[in-house]
Amino acid sequence: MSSEKTRFGLDETRIPEAWYNIIPDLKNPPAPPKAFAPDGTELTMDQIGEVLASLFPMECIKQEMSPERYIDIPGAVIDVYKTYRPSPLLRAKQLEKNLGLPGGVRIYYKYEGVSPAGSHKPNTAIAQAYYNKQEGITKISTETGAGQWGSALSIAGALFGVDVEVFMVKVSYEQKPYRRILMETYGATVHPSPTNLTDAGRHVLSIDPDSTGSLGIAISEAVEVAAKDPGTHYSLGSVLNHVCLHQTIIGQEAIAQMELADDEPDVVIGCIGGGSNFAGIAFPYYQRKLEGKSNARLLAVEPKACPTLTAGEYRYDLGDEAGMTPQLLMYTLGHDFVPAGIHAGGLRYHGDSPLVSQLVHEGEVEATAVDQTACFAAAAQFARAEGILPAPESSHAILAAINEAKAAQQTGEDKVVLFNLSGHGHFDLAAYEAYNAGELEDYDFAQGVTLCEAGHE
Ligand SMILES: *Cc1c(COP(=O)(O)O)cnc(C)c1O
């Protein structure tokens, strides 16, 4: 029996008090990171720990490998979550109607676009800013591409009184000014990367004074700033275990809201860039399956232009192009792979969360890859039915949800589909303009490029 209601709220007093840590519930223990000295010798775990301690708060490092199934959310973090959480869970009734679905096929979505920055990213930015403040850190440095992560961290820093310094890829800084303006309005300092402020930036500029930058260069600059100043830490918005952990607030709320809806999903869907919003909705359902309360399939959706899970290799690789980070065991297209310029910038990462990668490797999570134009068509169909303009990243989850519903319609089976709508697309109107004008193209893996060492300098 499903409820007749459309919107399933929760009282703010019912925000989960702990994040769900999947690590103790995995079939196999997660593989540790690896790092190497410039002369090629492998670093010990203690040495890796020292490097991490110069970049991240101790709390986040502990969470990276914690054996505890539940980790308490600090009260100050819950207080901020309460300003926009619980995020709504809705049944997409008009979309179901427009698709002509029979009553046995139902689509629900969890909407993370209600956060201050318009995506799920503040869920971890707020926690990270809080832990840094607790440890006496006065500044956090980070990189950003189009600015989704940078804007989430900027508001989080403003809330806890920590300065935020953002290295924004120069081409985005110049071509996509609106998220930069948002970050500056939140009080952050934003630099077009490469800059003259770091060795890494100066080195690039000495070779190519007109460099338009890359995420790899911006990471190098942000990490260097943090490594050189004891009062400054570095922050990452996806991929790492502690980031996935913070996002599990999404799935825990969704489980409670689906109970209010009197429905149980048969498939749980999220788009995947580095893996954090997918982990956020899927990990709590993984646990629910272990408890025997769910049979849901867990489905991660990636772009065909950057098919990490469906075409990548499962091996150790660097987290960044420039080689500043330790190596992680994950699906990867190679740390020097640069995908074609699709509009879902947040899904253009060469690797994926080691936790999500392990679940795919163990057969617990399915993955599929979809085309850009089909995603925008699904996003437009969704917008016309539900009113929300989705982020280009989120449109991947929408397309997969529609495909799952249509498949059930054809076979005549009942199916309940739940997907995570990770953010709104109000800063992505240029992409919609191109779509509306029929100017978008599809790209596949082969249209990406692999940079050789000399080429990317
Ligand atoms: C950053 C971003 C993503 C991709 O990152 P994940 O870590 O894979 O979640 C997806 N959707 C939106 C709206 C984003 O801002």
Short mmCIF file of C-alpha atoms and ligand atoms in Angstrom, two decimals, residues 118-121 148-149 237-239 271-278 346-347 352 391 393-394 422-424, ligand 1:
data_model
loop_
_atom_site.label_atom_id
_atom_site.label_comp_id
_atom_site.label_asym_id
_atom_site.label_seq_id
_atom_site.Cartn_x
_atom_site.Cartn_y
_atom_site.Cartn_z
CA GLY A 118 21.86 24.09 -3.84
CA SER A 119 23.31 20.57 -3.61
CA HIS A 120 24.16 17.79 -1.16
CA LYS A 121 27.71 19.15 -0.73
CA GLN A 148 29.67 23.72 -6.52
CA TRP A 149 32.08 22.44 -3.90
CA GLY A 237 34.23 17.45 -1.22
CA SER A 238 33.90 13.83 -2.42
CA VAL A 239 35.67 10.45 -2.82
CA CYS A 271 24.48 9.82 -10.09
CA ILE A 272 28.17 9.31 -9.46
CA GLY A 273 31.11 11.67 -9.85
CA GLY A 274 33.34 10.94 -6.87
CA GLY A 275 30.62 8.90 -5.21
CA SER A 276 29.44 10.97 -2.25
CA ASN A 277 25.76 11.64 -3.07
CA PHE A 278 25.35 8.04 -4.29
CA GLY A 346 30.82 17.24 -11.16
CA LEU A 347 30.85 13.84 -12.88
CA ASP A 352 35.55 6.99 -7.66
CA ALA A 391 21.65 20.03 -11.93
CA GLU A 393 24.80 15.86 -12.71
CA SER A 394 21.47 14.91 -11.14
CA SER A 422 21.52 15.83 -5.79
CA GLY A 423 21.04 19.50 -6.68
CA HIS A 424 19.32 22.21 -8.70
C1 LIG B 1 29.44 17.55 -7.03
C2 LIG B 1 28.11 17.08 -7.45
C3 LIG B 1 27.86 15.74 -7.86
C4 LIG B 1 28.95 14.73 -7.99
O1 LIG B 1 29.67 14.42 -6.83
P1 LIG B 1 29.45 13.11 -5.97
O2 LIG B 1 30.54 13.15 -4.96
O3 LIG B 1 29.57 11.93 -6.90
O4 LIG B 1 28.12 13.20 -5.38
C5 LIG B 1 26.58 15.37 -8.20
N1 LIG B 1 25.56 16.25 -8.16
C6 LIG B 1 25.74 17.53 -7.78
C7 LIG B 1 24.56 18.45 -7.77
C8 LIG B 1 27.01 17.99 -7.41
O5 LIG B 1 27.19 19.26 -7.03
#
